[in-house]
mmCIF file of C-alpha atoms in Angstrom:
data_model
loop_
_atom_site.group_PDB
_atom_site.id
_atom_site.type_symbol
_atom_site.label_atom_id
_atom_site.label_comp_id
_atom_site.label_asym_id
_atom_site.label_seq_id
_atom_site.Cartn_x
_atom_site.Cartn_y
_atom_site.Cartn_z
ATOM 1 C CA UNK I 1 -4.353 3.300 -2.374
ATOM 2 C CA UNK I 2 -1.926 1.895 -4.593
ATOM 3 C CA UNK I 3 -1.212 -2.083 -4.275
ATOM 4 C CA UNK I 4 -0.368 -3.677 -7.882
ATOM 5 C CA UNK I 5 2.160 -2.197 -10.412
ATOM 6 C CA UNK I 6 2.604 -2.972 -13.764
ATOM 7 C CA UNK I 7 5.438 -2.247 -15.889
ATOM 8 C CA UNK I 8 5.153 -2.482 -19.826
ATOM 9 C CA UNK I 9 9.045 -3.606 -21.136
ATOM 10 C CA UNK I 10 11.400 -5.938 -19.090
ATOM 11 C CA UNK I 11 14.378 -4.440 -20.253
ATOM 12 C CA UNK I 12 17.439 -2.981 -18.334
ATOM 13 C CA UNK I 13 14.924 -0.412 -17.128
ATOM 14 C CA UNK I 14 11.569 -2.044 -16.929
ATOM 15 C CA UNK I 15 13.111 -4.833 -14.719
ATOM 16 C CA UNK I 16 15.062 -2.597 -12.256
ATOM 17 C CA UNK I 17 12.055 -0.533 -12.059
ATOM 18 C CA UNK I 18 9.841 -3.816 -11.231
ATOM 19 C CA UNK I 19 12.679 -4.958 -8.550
ATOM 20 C CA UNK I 20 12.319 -1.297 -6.822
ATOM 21 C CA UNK I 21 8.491 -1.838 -6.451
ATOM 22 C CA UNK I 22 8.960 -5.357 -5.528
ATOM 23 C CA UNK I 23 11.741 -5.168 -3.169
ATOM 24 C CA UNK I 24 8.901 -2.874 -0.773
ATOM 25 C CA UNK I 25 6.317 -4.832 -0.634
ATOM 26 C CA UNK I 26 4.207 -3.956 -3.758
ATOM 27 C CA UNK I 27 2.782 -6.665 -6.334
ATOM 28 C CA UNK I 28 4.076 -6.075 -9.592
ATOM 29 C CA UNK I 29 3.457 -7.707 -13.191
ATOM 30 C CA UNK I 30 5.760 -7.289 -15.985
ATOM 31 C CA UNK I 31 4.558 -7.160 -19.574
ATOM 32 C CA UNK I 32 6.452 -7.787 -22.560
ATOM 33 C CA UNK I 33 5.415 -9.169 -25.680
ATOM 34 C CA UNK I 34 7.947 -12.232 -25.455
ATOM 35 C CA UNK I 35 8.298 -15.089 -22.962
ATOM 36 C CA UNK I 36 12.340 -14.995 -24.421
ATOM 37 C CA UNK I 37 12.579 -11.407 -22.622
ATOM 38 C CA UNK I 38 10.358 -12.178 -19.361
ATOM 39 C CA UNK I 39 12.940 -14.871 -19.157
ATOM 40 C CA UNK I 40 15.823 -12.686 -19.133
ATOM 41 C CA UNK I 41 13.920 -10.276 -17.181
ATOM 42 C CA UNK I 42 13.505 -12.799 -14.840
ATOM 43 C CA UNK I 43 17.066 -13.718 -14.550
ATOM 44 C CA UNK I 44 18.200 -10.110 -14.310
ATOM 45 C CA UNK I 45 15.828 -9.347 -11.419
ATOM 46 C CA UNK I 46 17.495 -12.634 -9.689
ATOM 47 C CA UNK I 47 21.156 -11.747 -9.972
ATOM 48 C CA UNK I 48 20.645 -7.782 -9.111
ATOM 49 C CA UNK I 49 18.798 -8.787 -5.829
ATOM 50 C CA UNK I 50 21.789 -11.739 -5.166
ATOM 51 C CA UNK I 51 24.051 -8.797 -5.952
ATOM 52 C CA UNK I 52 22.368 -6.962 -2.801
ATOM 53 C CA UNK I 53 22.570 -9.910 -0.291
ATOM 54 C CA UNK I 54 25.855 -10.175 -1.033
ATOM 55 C CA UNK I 55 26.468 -6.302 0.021
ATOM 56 C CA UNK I 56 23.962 -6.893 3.315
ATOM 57 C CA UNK I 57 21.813 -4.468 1.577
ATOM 58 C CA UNK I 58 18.844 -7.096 1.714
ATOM 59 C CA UNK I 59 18.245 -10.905 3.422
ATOM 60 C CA UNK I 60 17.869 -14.116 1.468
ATOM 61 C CA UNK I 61 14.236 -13.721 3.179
ATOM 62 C CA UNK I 62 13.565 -10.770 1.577
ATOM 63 C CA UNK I 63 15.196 -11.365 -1.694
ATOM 64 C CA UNK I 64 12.444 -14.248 -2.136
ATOM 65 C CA UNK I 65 9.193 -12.117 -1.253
ATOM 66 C CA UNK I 66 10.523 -9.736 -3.384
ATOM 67 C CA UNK I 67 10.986 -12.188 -6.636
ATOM 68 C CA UNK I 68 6.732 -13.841 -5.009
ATOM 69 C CA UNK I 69 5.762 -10.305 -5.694
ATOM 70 C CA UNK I 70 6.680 -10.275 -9.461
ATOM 71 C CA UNK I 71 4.744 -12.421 -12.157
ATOM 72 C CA UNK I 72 5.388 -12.131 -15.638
ATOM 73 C CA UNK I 73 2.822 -11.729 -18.612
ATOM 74 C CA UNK I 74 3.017 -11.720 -22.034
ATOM 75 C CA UNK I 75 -0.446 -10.670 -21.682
ATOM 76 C CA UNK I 76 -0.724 -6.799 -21.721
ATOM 77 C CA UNK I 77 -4.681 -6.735 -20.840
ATOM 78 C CA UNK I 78 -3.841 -9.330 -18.334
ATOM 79 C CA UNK I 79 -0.743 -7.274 -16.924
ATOM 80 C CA UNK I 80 -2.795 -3.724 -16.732
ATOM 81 C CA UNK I 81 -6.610 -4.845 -16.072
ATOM 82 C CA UNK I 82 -6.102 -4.663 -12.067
ATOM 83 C CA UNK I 83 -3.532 -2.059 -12.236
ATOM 84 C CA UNK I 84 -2.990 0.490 -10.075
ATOM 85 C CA UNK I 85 -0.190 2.424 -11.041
ATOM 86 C CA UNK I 86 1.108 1.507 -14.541
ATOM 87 C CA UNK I 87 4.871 2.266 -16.194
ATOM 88 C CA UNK I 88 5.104 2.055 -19.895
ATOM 89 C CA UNK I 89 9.547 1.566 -20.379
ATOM 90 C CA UNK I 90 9.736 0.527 -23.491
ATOM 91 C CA UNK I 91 11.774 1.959 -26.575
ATOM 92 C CA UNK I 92 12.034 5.417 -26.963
ATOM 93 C CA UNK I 93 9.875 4.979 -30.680
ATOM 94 C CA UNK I 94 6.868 7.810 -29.916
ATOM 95 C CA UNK I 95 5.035 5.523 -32.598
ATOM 96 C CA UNK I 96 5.201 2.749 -30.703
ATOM 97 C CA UNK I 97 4.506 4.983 -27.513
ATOM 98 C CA UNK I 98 1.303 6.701 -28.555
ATOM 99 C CA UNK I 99 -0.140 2.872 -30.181
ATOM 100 C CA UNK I 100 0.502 1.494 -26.547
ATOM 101 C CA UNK I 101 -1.357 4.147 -24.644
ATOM 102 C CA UNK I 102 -4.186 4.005 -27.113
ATOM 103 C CA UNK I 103 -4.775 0.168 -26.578
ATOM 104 C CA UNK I 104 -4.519 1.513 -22.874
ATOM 105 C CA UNK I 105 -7.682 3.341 -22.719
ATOM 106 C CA UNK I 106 -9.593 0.254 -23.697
ATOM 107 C CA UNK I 107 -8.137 -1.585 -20.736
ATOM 108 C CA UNK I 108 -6.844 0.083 -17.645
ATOM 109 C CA UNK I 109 -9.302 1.427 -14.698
ATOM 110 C CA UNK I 110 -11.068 4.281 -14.855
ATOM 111 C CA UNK I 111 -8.518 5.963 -11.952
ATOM 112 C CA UNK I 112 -5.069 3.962 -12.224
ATOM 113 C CA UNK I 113 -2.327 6.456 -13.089
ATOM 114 C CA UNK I 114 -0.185 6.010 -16.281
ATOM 115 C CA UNK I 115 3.578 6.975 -16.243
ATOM 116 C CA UNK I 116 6.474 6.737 -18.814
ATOM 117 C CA UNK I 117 9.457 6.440 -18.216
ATOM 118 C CA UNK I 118 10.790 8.098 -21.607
ATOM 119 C CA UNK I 119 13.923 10.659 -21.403
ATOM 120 C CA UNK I 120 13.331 11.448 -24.743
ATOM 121 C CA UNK I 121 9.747 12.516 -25.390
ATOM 122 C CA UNK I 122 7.664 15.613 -23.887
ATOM 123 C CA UNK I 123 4.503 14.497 -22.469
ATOM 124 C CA UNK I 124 2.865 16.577 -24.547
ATOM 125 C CA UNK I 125 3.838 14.725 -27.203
ATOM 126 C CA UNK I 126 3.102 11.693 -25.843
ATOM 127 C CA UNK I 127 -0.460 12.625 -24.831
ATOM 128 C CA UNK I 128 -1.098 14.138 -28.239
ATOM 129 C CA UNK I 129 -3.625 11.591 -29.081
ATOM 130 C CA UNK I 130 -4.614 9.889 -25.621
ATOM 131 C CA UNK I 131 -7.233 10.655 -23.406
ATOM 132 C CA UNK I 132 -5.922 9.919 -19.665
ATOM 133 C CA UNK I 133 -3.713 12.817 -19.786
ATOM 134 C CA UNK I 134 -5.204 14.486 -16.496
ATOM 135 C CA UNK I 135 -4.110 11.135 -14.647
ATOM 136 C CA UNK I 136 -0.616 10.840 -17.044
ATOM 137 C CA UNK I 137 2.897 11.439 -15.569
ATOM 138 C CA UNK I 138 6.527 10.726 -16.346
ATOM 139 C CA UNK I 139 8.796 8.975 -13.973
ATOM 140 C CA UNK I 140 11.968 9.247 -15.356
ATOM 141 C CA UNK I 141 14.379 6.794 -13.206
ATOM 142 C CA UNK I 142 18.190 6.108 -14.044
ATOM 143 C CA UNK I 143 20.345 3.604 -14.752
ATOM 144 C CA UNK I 144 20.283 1.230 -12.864
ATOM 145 C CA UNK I 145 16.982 1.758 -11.970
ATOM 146 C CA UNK I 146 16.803 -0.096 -8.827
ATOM 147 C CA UNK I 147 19.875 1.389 -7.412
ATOM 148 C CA UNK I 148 20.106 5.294 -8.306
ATOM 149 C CA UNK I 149 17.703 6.892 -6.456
ATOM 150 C CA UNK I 150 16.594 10.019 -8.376
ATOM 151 C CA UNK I 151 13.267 9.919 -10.361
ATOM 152 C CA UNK I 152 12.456 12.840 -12.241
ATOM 153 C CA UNK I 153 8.692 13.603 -12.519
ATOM 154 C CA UNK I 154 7.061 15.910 -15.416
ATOM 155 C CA UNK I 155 3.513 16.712 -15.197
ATOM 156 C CA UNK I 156 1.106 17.099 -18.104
ATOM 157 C CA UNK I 157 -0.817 20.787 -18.052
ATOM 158 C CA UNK I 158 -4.268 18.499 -17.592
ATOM 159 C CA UNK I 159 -2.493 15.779 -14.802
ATOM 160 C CA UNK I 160 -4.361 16.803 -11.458
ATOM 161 C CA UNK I 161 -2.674 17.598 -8.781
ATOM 162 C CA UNK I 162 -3.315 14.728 -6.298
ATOM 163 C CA UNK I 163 -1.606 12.321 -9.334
ATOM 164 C CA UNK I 164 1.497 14.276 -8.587
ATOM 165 C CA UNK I 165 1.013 13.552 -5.086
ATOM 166 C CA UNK I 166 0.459 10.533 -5.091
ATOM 167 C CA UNK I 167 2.979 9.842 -7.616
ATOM 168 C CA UNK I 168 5.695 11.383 -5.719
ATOM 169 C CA UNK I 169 4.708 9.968 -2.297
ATOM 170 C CA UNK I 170 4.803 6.528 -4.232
ATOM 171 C CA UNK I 171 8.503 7.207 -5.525
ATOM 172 C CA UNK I 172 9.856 8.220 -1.854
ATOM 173 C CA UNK I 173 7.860 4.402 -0.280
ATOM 174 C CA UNK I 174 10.431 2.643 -2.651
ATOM 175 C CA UNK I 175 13.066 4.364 -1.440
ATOM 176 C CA UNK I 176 13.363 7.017 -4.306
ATOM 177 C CA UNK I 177 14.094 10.447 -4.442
ATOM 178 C CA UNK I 178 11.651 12.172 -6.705
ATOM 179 C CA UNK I 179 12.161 15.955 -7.903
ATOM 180 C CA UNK I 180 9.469 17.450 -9.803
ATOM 181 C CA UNK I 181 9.757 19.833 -12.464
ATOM 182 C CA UNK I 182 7.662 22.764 -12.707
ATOM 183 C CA UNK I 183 7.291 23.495 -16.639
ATOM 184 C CA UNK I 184 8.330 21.056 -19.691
ATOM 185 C CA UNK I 185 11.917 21.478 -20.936
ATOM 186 C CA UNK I 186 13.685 19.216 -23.262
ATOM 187 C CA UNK I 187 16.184 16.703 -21.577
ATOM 188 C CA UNK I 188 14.637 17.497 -18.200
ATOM 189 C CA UNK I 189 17.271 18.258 -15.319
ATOM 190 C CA UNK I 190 19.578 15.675 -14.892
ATOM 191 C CA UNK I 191 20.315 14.934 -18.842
ATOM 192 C CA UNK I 192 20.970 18.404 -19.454
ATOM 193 C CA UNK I 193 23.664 19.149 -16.522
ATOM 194 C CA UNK I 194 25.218 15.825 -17.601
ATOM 195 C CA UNK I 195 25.305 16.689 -21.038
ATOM 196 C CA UNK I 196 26.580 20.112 -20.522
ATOM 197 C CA UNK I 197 29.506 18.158 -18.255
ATOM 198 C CA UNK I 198 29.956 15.735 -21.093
ATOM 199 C CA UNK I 199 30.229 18.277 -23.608
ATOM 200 C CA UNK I 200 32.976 19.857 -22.017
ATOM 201 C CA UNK I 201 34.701 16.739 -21.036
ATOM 202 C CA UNK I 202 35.105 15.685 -24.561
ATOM 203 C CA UNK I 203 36.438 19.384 -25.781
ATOM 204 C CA UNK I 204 39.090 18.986 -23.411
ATOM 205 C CA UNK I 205 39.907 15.511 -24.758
ATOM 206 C CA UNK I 206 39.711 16.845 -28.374
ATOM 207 C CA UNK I 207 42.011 19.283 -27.057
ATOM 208 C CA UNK I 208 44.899 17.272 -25.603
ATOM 209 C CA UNK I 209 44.530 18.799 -22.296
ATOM 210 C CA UNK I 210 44.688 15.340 -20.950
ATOM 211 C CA UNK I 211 43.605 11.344 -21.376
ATOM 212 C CA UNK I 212 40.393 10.450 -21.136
ATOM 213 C CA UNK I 213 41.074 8.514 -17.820
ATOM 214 C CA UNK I 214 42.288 11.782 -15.878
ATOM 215 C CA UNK I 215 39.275 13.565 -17.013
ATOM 216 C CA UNK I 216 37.464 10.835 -16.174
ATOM 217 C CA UNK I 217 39.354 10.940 -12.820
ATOM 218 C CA UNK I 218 39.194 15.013 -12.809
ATOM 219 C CA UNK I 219 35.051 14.095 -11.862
ATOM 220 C CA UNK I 220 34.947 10.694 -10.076
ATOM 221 C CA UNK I 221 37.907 12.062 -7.171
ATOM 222 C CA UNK I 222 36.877 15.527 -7.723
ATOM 223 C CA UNK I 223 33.392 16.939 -8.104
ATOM 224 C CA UNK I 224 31.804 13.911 -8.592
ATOM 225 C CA UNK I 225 32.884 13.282 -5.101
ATOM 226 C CA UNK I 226 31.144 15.744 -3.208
ATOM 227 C CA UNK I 227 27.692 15.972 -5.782
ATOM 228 C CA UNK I 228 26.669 12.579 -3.691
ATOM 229 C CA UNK I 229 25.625 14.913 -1.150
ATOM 230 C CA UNK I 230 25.996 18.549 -2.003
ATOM 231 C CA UNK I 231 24.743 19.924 -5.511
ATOM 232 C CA UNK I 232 25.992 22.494 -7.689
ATOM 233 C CA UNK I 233 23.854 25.219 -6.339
ATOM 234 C CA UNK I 234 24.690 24.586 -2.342
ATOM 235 C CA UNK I 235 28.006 24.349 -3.447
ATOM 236 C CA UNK I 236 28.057 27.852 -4.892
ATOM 237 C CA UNK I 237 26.374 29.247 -1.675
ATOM 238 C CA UNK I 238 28.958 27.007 0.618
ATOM 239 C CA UNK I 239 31.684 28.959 -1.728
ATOM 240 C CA UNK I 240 30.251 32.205 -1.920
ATOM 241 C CA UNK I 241 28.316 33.647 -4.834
ATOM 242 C CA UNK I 242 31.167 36.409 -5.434
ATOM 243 C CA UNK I 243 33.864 33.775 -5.813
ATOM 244 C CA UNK I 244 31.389 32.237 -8.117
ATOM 245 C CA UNK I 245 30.378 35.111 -10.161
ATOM 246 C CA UNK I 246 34.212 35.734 -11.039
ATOM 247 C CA UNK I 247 34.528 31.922 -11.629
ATOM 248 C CA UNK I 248 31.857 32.107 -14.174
ATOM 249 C CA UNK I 249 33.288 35.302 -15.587
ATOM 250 C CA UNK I 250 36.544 34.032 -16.234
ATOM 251 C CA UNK I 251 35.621 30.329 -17.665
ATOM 252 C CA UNK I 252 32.564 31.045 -19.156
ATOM 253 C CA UNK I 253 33.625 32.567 -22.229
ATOM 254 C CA UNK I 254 36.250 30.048 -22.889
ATOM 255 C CA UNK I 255 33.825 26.870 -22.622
ATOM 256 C CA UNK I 256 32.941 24.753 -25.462
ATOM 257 C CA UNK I 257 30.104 26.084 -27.277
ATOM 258 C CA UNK I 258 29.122 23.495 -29.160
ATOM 259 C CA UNK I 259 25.506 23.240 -30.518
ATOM 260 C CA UNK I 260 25.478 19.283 -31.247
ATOM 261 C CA UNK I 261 27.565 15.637 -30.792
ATOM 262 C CA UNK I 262 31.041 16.259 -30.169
ATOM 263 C CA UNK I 263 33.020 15.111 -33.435
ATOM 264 C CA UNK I 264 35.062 12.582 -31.541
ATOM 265 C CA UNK I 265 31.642 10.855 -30.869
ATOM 266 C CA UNK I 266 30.365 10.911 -34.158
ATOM 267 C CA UNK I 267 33.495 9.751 -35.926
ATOM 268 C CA UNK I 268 34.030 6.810 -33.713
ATOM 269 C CA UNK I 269 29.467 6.108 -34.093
ATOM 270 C CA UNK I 270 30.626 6.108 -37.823
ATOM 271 C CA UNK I 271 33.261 3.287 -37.283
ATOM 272 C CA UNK I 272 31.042 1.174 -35.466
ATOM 273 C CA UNK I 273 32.935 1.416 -31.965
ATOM 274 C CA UNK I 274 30.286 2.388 -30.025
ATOM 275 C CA UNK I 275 31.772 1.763 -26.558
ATOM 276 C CA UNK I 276 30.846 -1.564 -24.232
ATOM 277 C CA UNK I 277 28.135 -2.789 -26.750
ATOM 278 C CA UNK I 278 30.918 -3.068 -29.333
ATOM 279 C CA UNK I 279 33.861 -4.102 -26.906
ATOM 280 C CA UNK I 280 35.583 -0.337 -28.300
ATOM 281 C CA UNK I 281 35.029 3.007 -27.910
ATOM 282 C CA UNK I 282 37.380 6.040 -26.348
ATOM 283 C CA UNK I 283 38.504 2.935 -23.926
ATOM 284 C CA UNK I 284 38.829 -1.158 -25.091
ATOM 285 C CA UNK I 285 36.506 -3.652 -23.849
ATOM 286 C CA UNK I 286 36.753 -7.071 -23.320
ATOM 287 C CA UNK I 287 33.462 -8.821 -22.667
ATOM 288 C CA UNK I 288 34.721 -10.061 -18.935
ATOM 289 C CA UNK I 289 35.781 -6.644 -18.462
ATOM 290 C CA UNK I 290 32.541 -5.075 -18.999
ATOM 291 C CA UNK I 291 30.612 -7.373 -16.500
ATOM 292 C CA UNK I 292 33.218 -6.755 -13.842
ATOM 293 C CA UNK I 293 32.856 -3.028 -14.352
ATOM 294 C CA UNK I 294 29.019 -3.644 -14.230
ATOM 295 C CA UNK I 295 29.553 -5.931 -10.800
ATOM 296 C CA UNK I 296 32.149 -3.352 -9.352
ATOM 297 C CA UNK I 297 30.079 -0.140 -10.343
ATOM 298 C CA UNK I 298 26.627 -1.782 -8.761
ATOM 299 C CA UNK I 299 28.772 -3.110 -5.726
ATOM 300 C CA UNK I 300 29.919 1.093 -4.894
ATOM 301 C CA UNK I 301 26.419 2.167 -5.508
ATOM 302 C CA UNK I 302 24.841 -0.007 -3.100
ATOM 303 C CA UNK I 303 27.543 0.856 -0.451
ATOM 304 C CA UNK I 304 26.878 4.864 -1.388
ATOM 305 C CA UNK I 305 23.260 4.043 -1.411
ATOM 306 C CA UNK I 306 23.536 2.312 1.973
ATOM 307 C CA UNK I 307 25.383 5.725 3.431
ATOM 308 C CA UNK I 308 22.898 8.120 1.813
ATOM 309 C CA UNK I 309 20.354 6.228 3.814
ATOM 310 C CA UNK I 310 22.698 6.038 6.871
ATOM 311 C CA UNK I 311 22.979 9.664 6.448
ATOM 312 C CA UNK I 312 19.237 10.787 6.045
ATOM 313 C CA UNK I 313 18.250 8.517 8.962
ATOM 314 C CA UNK I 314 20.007 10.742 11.100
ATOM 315 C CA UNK I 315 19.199 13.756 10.348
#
């Protein structure tokens, strides 16, 4: 029975990923190793869950059991001792990975399952020199954690089976919507279809086939669209796998083929515009602007949320 979370980092991540577990019912203690970042943590946590009374997604009731369930510790013994489930979120350094999960052993219980929420790191790699890998899992959620539903879950070659299960019956009580992949492969799913989309978005920019806003566009009113509820691979079937094949045919060898960062991306890396975090990047950023786009873009994915659930409640 799982009852107490903790979560190791209270960044962007670790704090949405707290709020999920705390928003349904679960106790949950947040470890960092300074009071400066529980703080913000803290403040975060506060504004996202405003965010969702504001959008009827949640009652000023529930908004304050949520923020009694959370208790911050700079602690990490503390934050893990009683732990039932524990998610390690911070920076994607393995050395700093594989030092946490070594203090680990000496602390956590004997059965509480360890996760990670790395996108970066096989768990392989991150198990090289632990012991708990039969009980080890990644839960890879996206930004923002608390709102996109998908968690992607990779399973060591030692991780028994009822850790999975348990794991993945966790995800779906918080409202997630776990997929679990079946062997260990770089990027996992999501990160490599995005990439692949990315790549050829910013060919076709390189290109001049158009601005980056009506490629931009070319997904949100197009594709993007209908992915909320249909994927790639329904949508072949709904559009018939011999259409498809001569699709593939025909673009296929005219797709960008390229084997790392597109050079637009490293030129503009190499001037120091690195998009939002330095107010320039393909777009312009004002600091106003980028909160407003964070406020608008968290406002339509609590609405699509809200209809996804809508949706699955009925059927």
């Amino acid at each position: 029975m799982i009852k107490k979370i903790a979560i190791i980092g209270s960044g962007v991540m670790g704090s949405g990923i707290a709020q999920s577990f705390a928003v349904s019912g679960y106790y949950v203690t947040i470890n960092d190793i300074k009071e400066e970042l529980l703080n913000h943590a803290q403040n975060r946590i506060s504004e996202n869950l405003s965010l969702l009374m504001e959008e009827g997604a949640l009652t000023d009731l529930e908004k304050q059991g949520a923020l009694a369930n959370i208790t911050y510790s700079v602690d990490l013994e503390g934050a893990v001792r009683d732990a039932d489930f524990i998610i390690e979120a911070i920076p994607e350094v393995i050395e700093l990975k594989i030092n946490l999960y070594q203090q680990l052993e000496e602390m956590i219980k004997p059965d509480a399952i360890v996760a990670s929420n790395t996108s970066t790191f096989p768990i392989s790699q991150l198990m090289e020199e632990a012991s708990f890998a039969d009980r080890m899992v990644i839960t890879h959620f996206f930004n923002p954690g608390h709102l996109v539903p998908l968690v992607e879950i990779v399973q060591h070659d030692e991780t028994k089976p009822e850790i999975v299960k348990t794991t993945m019956d966790l995800m779906r009580k918080i409202g997630k919507s776990p997929i679990l992949l079946k062997k260990e492969i770089a990027g996992f799913i999501a990160n490599r279809l995005q990439t692949a989309l990315m790549r050829e978005a910013f060919y076709l920019l390189k290109e001049g086939v158009a601005d980056a806003g009506d490629i931009d566009t070319a997904i949100t009113a197009g594709p993007g669209f209908r992915w909320a509820f249909t994927g790639p691979i329904e949508i072949a079937d709904f559009g018939g796998l011999d259409t498809w094949q001569r699709v593939f045919d025909n673009v296929s060898p005219v797709l960008d083929q390229s084997k790392e960062a597109p050079e637009l991306i490293r030129d503009l890396v190499a001037e120091g515009k690195l998009g939002t975090k330095s107010g320039e990047g393909i777009f312009t950023y004002e600091e106003s602007t980028v909160s407003q786009k964070i406020n608008e873009r968290d406002r339509n994915f609590i609405k699509l949320g809200k209809l996804k659930m809508e949706k699955e409640e009925v059927l």
